[in-house]
GROMACS .gro file of C-alpha atoms in nm:
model
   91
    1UNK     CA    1   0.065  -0.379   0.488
    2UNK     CA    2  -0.101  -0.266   0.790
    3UNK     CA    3   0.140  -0.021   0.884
    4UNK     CA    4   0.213   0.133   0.527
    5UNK     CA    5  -0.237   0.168   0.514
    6UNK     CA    6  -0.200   0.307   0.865
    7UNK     CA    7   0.053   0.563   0.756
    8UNK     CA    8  -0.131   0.713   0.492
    9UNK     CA    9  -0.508   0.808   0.659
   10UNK     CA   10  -0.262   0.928   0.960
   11UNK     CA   11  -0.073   1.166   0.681
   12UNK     CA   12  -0.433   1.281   0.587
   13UNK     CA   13  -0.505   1.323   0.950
   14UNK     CA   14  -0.786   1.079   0.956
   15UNK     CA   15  -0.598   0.814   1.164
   16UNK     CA   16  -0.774   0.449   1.148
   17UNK     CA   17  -0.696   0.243   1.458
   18UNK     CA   18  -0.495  -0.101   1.400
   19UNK     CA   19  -0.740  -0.336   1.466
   20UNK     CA   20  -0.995  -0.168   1.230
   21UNK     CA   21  -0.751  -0.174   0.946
   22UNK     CA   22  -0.660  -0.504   1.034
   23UNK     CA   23  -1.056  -0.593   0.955
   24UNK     CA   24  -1.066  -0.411   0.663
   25UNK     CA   25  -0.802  -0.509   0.490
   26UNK     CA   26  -0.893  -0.879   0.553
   27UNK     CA   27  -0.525  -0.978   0.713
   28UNK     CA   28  -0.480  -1.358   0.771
   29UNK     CA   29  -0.246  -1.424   1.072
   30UNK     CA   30   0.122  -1.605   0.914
   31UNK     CA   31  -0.024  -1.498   0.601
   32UNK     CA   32  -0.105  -1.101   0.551
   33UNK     CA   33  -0.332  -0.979   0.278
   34UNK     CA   34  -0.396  -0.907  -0.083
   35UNK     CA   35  -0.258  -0.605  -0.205
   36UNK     CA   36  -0.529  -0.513  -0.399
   37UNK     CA   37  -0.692  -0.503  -0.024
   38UNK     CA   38  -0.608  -0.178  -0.044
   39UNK     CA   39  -0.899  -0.052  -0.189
   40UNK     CA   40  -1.104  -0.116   0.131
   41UNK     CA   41  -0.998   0.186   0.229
   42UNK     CA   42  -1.281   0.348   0.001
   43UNK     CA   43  -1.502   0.208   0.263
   44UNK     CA   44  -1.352   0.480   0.520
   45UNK     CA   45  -1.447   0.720   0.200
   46UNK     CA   46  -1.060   0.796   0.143
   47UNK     CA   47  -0.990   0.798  -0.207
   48UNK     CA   48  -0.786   0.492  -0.334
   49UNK     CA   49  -0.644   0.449  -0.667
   50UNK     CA   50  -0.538   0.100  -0.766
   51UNK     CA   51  -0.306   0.028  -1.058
   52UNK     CA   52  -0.110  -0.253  -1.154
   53UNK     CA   53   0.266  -0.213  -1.358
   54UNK     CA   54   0.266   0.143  -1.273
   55UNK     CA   55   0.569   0.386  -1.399
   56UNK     CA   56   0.820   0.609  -1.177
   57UNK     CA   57   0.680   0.881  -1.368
   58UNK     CA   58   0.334   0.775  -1.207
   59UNK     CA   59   0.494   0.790  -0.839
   60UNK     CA   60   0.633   1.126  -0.957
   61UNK     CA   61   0.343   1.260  -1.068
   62UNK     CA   62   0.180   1.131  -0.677
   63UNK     CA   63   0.470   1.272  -0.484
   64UNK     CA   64   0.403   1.580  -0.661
   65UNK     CA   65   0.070   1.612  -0.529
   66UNK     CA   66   0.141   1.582  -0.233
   67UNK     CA   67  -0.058   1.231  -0.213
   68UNK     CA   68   0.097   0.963  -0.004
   69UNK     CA   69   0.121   0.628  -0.265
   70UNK     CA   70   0.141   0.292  -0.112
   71UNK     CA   71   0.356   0.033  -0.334
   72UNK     CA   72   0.387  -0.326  -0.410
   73UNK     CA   73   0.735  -0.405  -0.472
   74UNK     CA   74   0.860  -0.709  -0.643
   75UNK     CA   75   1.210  -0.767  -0.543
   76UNK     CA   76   1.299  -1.035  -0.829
   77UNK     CA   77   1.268  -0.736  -1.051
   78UNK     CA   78   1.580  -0.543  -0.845
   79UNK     CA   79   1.927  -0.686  -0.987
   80UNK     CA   80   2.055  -0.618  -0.677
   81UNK     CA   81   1.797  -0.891  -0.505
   82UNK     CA   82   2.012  -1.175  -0.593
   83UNK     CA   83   1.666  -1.254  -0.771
   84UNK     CA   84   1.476  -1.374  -0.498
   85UNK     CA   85   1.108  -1.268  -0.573
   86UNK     CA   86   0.943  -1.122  -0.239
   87UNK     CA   87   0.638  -0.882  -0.180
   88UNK     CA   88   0.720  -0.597  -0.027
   89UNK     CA   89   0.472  -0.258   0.032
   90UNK     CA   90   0.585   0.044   0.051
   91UNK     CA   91   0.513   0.404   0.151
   0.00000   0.00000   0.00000
């Protein structure tokens, strides 16, 4: 999750440096973080919305913004996925 929260300060061009992210977002070593981590980023006073069961038209509606959405991807929902349910994020 580090990299997907790096990527999206960098797109703003207010890059955060690893190790500060890695802080902030409270990452446990072998284990990683909550998702909902995410909005530690308000801390940096970047704007974070937080939503849970969101729609494509949502994403769509982000995209066409221009605003960079991070997103927490349940693969036992894909049919594809062989349903295996792992976290995945997203940018």
């Amino acid at each position: 999750m580090i990299a997907c929260s790096a990527m999206c300060p960098e797109y703003l061009q207010r890059p955060v440096p690893h190790r500060q992210l890695a802080r902030l977002l409270n990452v446990q070593r072998g284990f990683g973080t909550q998702f909902s981590s995410i909005l530690n980023l308000r801390q940096l006073d970047i704007d974070v919305s937080y939503q849970q069961y969101g729609t494509l038209e949502d994403l769509y509606q982000l995209l066409d913004k221009g605003l960079p959405p991070i997103v927490s991807v349940q693969t036992g929902e894909l049919p594809y996925w062989n349903s295996v349910n792992v976290y995945h994020v997203i940018v």
